[in-house]
Short mmCIF file of N, CA and C in Angstrom, two decimals:
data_model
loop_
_atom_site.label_atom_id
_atom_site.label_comp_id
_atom_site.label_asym_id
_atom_site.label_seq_id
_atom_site.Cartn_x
_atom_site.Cartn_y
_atom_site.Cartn_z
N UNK A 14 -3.75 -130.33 -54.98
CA UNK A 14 -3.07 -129.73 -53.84
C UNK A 14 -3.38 -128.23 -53.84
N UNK A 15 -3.70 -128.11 -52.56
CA UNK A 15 -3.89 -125.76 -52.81
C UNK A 15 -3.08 -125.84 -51.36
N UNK A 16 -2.42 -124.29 -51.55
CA UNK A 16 -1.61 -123.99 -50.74
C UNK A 16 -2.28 -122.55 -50.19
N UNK A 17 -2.03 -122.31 -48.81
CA UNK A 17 -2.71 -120.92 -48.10
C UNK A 17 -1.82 -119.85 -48.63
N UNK A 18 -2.29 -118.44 -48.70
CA UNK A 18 -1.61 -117.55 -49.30
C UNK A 18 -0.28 -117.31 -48.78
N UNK A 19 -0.11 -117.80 -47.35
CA UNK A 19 0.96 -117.55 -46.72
C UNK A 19 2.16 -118.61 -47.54
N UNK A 20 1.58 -120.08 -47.36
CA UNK A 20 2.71 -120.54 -48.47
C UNK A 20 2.41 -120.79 -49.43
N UNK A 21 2.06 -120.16 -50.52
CA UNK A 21 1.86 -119.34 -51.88
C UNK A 21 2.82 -118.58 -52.38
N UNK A 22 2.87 -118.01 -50.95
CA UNK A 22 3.57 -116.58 -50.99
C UNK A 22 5.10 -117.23 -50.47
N UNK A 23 5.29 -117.72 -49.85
CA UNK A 23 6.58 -118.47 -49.54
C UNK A 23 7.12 -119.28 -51.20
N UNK A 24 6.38 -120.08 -51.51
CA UNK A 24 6.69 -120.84 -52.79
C UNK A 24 6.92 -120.25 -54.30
N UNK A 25 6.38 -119.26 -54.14
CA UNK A 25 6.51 -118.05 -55.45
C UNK A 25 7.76 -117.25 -54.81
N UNK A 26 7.80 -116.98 -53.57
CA UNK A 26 8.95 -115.84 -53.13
C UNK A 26 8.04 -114.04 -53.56
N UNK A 27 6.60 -114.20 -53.19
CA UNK A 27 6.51 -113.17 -53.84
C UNK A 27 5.68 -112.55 -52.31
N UNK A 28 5.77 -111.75 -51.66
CA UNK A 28 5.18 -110.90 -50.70
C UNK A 28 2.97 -111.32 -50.67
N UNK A 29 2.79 -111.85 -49.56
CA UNK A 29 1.40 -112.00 -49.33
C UNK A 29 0.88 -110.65 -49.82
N UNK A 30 1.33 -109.38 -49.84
CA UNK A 30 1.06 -108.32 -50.35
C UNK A 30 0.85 -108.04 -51.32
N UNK A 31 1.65 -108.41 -52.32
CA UNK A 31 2.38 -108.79 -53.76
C UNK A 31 0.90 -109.13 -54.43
N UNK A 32 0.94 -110.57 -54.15
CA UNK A 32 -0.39 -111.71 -54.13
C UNK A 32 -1.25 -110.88 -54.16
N UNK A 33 -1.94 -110.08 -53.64
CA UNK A 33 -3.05 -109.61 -53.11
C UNK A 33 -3.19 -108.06 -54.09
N UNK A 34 -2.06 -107.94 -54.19
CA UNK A 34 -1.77 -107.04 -55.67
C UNK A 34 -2.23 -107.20 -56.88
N UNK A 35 -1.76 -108.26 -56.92
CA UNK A 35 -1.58 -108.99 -58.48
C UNK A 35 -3.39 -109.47 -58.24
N UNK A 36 -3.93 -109.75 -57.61
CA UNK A 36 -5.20 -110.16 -57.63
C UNK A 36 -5.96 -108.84 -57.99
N UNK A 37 -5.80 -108.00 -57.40
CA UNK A 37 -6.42 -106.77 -57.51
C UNK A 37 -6.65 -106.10 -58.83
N UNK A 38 -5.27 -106.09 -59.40
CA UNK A 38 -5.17 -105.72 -60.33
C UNK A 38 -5.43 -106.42 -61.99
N UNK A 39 -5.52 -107.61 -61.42
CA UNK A 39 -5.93 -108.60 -62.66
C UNK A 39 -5.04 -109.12 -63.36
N UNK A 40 -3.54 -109.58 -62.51
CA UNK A 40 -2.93 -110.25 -63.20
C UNK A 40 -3.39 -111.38 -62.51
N UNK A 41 -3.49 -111.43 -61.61
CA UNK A 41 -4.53 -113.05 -61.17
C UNK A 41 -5.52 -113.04 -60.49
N UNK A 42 -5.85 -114.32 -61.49
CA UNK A 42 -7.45 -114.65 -61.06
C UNK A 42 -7.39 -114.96 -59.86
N UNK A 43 -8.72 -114.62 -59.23
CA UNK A 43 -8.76 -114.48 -57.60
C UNK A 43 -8.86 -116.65 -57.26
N UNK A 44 -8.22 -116.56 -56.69
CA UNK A 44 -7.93 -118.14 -56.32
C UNK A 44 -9.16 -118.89 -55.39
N UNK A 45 -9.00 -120.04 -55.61
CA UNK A 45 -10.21 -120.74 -55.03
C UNK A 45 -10.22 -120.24 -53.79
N UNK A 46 -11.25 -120.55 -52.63
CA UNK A 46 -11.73 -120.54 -51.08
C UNK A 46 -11.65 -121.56 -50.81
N UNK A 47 -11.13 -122.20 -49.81
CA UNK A 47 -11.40 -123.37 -48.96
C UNK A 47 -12.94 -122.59 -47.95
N UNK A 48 -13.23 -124.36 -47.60
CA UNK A 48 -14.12 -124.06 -46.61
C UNK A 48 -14.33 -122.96 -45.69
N UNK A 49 -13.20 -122.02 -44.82
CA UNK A 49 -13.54 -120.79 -44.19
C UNK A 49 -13.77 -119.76 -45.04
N UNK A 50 -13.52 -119.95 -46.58
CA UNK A 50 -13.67 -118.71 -47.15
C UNK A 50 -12.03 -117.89 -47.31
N UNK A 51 -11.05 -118.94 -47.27
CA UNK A 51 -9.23 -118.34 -47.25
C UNK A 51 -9.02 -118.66 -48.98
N UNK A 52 -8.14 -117.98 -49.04
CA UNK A 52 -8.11 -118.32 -50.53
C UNK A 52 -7.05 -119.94 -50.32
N UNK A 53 -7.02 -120.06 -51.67
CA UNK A 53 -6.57 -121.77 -51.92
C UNK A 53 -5.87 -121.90 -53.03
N UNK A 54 -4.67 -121.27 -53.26
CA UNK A 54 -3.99 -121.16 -54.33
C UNK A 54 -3.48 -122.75 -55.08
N UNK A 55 -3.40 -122.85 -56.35
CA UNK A 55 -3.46 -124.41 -56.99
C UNK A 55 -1.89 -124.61 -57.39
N UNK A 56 -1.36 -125.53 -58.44
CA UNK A 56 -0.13 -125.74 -58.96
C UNK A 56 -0.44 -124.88 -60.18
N UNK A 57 -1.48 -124.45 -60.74
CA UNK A 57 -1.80 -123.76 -62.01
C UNK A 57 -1.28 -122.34 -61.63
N UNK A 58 -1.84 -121.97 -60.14
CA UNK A 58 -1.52 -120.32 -59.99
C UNK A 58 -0.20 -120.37 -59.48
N UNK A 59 0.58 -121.37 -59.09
CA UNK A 59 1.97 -121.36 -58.56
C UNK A 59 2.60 -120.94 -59.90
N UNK A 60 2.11 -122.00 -60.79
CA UNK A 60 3.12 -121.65 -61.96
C UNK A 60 2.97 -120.67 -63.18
N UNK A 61 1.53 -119.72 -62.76
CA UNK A 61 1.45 -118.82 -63.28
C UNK A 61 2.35 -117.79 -62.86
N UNK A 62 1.98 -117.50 -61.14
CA UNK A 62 2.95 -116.81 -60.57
C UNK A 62 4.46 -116.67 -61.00
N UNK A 63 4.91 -117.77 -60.93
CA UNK A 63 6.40 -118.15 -61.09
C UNK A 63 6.74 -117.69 -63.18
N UNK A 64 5.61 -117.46 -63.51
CA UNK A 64 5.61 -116.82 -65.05
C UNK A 64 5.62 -115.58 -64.80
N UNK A 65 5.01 -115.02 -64.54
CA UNK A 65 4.45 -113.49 -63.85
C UNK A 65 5.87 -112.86 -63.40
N UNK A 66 7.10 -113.94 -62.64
CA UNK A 66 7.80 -113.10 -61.75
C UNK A 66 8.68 -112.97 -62.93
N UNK A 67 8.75 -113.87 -63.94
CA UNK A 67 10.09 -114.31 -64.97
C UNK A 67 9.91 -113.18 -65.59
N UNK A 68 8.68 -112.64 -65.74
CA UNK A 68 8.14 -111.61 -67.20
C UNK A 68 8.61 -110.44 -66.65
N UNK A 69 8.49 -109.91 -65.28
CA UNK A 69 8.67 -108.87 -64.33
C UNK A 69 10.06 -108.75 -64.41
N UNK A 70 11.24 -109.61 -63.97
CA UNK A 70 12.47 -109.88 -64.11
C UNK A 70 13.08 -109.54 -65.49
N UNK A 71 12.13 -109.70 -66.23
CA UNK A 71 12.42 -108.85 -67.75
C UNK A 71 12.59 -107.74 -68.28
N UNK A 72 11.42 -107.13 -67.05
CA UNK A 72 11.68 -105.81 -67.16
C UNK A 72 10.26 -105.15 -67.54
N UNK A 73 9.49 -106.24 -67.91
CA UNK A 73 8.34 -106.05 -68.78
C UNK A 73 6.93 -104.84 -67.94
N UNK A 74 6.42 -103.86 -68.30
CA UNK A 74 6.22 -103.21 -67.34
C UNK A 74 4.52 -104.24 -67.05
N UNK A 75 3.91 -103.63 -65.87
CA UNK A 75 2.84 -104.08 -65.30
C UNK A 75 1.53 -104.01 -65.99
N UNK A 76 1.58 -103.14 -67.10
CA UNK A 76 0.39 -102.61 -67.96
C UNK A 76 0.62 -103.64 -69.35
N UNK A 77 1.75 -104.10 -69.54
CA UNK A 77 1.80 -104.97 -70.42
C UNK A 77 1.58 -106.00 -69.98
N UNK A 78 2.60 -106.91 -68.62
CA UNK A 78 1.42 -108.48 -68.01
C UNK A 78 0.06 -107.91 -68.09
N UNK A 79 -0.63 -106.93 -67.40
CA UNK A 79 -1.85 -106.93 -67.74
C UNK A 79 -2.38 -107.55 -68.72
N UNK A 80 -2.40 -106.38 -69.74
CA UNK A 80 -2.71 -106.87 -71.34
C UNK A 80 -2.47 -109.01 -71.37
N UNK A 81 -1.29 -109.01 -70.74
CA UNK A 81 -1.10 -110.63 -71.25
C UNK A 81 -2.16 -111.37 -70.58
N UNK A 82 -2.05 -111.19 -69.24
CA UNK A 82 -3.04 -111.63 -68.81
C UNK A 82 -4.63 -111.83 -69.19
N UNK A 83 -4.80 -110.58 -69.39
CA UNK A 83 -6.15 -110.44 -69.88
C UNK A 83 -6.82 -111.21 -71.15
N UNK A 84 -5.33 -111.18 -71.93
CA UNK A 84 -5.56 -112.26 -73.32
C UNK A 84 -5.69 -113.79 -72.94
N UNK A 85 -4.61 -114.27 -71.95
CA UNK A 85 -4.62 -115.11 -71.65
C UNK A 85 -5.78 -115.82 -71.23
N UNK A 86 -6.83 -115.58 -70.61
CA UNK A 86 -8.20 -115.54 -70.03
C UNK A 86 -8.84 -115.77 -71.59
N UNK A 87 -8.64 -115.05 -72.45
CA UNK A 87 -9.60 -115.09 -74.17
C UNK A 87 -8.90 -116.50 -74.45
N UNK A 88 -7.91 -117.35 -73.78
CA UNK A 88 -7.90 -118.76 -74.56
C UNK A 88 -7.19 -118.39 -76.05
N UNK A 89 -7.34 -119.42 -76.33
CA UNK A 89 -6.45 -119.91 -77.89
C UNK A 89 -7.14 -118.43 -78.89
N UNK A 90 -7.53 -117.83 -78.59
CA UNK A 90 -8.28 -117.43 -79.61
C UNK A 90 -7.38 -116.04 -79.44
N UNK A 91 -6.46 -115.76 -78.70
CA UNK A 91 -5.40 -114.39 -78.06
C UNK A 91 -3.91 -114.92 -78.54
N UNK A 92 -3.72 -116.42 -79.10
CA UNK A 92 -2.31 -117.02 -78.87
C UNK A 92 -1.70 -115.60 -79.31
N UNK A 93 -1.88 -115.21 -81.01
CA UNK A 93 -0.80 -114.95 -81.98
C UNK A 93 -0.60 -113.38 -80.88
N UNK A 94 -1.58 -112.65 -80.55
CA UNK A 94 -1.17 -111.63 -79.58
C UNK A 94 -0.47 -111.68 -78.32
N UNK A 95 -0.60 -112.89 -78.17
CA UNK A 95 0.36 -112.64 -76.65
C UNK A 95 1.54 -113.19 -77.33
N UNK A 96 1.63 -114.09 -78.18
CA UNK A 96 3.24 -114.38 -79.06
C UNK A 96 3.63 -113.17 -79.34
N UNK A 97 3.19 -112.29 -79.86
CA UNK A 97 4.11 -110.91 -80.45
C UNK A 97 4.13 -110.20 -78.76
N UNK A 98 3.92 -109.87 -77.92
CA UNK A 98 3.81 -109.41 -76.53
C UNK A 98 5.60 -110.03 -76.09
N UNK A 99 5.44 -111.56 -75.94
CA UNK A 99 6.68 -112.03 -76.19
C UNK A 99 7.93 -112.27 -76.59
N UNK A 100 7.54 -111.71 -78.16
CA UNK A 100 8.70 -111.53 -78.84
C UNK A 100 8.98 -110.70 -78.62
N UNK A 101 8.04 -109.35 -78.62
CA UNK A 101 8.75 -107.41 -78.30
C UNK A 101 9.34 -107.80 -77.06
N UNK A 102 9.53 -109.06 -75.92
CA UNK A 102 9.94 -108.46 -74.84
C UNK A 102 11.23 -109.40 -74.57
N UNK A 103 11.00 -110.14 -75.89
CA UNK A 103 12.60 -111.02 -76.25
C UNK A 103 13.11 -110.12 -76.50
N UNK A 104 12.74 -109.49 -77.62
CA UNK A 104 13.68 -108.10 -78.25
C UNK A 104 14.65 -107.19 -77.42
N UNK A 105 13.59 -107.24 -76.45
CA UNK A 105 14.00 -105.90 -75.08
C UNK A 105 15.30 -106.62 -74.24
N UNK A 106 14.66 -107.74 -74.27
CA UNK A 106 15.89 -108.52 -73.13
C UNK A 106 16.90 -109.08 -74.47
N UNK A 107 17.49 -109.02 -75.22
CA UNK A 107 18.27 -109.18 -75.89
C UNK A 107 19.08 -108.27 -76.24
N UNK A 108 18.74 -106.89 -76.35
CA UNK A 108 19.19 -105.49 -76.17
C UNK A 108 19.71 -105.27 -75.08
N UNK A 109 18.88 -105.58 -74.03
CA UNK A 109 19.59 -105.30 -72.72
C UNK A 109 20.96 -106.04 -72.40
N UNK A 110 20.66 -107.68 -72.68
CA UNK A 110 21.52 -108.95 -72.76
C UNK A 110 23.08 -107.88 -73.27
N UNK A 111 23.16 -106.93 -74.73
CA UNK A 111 24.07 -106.48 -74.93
C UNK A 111 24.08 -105.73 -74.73
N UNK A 112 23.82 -104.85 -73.91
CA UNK A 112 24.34 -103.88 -73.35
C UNK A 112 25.36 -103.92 -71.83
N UNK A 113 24.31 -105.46 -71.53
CA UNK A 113 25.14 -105.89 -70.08
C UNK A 113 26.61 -105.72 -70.72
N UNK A 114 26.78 -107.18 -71.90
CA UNK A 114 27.78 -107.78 -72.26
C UNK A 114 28.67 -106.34 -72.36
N UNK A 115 28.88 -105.64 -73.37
CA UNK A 115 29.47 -104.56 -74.01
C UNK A 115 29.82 -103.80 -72.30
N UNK A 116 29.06 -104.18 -70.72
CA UNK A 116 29.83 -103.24 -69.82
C UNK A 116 30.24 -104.26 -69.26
N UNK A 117 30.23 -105.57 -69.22
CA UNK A 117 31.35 -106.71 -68.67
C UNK A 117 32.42 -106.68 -69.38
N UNK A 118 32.35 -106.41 -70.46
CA UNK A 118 33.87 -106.38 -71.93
C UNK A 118 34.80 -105.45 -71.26
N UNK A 119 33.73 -103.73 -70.62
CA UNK A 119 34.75 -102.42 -69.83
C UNK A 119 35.11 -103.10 -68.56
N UNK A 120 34.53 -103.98 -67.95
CA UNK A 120 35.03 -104.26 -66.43
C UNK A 120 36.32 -105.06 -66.54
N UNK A 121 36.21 -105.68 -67.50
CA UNK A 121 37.03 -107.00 -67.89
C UNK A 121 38.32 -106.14 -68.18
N UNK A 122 38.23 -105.71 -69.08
CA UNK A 122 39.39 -104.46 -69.21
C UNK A 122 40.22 -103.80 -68.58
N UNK A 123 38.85 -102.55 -67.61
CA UNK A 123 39.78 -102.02 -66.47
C UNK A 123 40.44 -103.44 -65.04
N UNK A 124 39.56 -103.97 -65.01
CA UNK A 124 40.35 -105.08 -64.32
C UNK A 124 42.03 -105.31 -64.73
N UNK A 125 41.61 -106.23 -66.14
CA UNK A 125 43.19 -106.47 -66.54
C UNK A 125 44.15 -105.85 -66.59
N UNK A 126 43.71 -104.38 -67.07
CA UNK A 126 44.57 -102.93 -66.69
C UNK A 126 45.32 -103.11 -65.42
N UNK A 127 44.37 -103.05 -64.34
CA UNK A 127 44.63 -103.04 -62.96
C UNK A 127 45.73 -104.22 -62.52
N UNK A 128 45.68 -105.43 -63.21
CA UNK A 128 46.43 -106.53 -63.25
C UNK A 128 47.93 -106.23 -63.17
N UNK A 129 47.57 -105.30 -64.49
CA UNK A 129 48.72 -105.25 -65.52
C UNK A 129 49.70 -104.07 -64.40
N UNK A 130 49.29 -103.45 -63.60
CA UNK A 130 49.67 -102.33 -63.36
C UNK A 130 50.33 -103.18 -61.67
N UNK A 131 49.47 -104.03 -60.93
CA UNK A 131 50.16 -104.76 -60.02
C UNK A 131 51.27 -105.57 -60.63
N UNK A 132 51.06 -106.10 -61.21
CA UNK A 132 52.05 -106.80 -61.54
C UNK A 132 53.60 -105.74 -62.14
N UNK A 133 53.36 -104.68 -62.46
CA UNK A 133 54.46 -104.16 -62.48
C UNK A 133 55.01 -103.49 -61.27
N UNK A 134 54.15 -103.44 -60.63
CA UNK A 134 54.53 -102.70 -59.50
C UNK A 134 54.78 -103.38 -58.21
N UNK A 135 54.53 -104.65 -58.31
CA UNK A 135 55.32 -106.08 -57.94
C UNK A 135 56.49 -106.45 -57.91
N UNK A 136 56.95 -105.74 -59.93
CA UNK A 136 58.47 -106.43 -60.32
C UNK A 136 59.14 -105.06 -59.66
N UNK A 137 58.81 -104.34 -59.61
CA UNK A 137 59.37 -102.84 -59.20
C UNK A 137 59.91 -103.40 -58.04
N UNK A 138 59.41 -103.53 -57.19
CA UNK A 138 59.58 -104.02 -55.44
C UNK A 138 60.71 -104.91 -55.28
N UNK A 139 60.30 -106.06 -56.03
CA UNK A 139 61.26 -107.32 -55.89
C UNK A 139 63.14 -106.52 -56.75
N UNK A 140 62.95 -105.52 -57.69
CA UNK A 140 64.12 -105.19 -58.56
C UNK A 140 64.83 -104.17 -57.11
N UNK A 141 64.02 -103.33 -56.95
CA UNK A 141 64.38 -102.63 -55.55
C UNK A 141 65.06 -103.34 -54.25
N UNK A 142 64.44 -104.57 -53.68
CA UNK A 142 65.06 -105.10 -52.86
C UNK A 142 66.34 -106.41 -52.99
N UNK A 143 66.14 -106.54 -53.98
CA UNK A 143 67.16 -107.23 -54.46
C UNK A 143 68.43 -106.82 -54.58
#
């Protein structure tokens, strides 16, 4: 199955622009041609893409997919380097992971604060009109 860049670009969620980016730049390989000469994106580049966006969502900057990419292309013979690429960027998102946590712990807080403070100012009302 190949899909036109337009739904490529629909099925990844990533801008025909994007696409044409990422080609440029060598995070992807330039995709087959159909007969007019349109590109012809496969289930291989869908789900590269859809890797590409996860790694991005990480945070991971563009000069590093590079690098992955580029290994990726060297085959088995790049694994143990793009494994450590991976792990430094587990690392990163696990750091981040707690840093989220540690400012949901403050929201959670001033929230309940805020709880704590209606609710007295609730019983206030009801002691008043009573």
């Amino acid at each position: 199955m190949s899909y036109s860049i337009a739904e490529a670009a629909r099925r990844s969620g990533l801008s025909i622009d994007t696409l044409r980016y990422y080609e440029r730049i060598d995070l992807l390989e330039p995709p087959a041609r159909d007969a007019a000469g349109r590109r012809a994106y496969s289930e291989e580049d869908l789900a590269w893409l859809s890797f590409l966006t996860r790694l991005r969502t990480t945070g991971m900057p563009i000069r590093r997919m590079r690098e992955y990419a580029k290994l990726r292309r060297r085959g088995l013979a790049s694994a143990g380097r793009r494994k450590a690429i991976l792990v430094e960027q587990r690392g990163a998102v696990a750091e981040r992971i707690a840093e989220l946590q540690a400012c949901l712990e403050v929201l959670d807080y001033k929230i309940d604060n805020y709880d704590r403070i209606e609710q007295a100012d609730a019983a206030l009302h009801r002691e008043a009109s009573a």
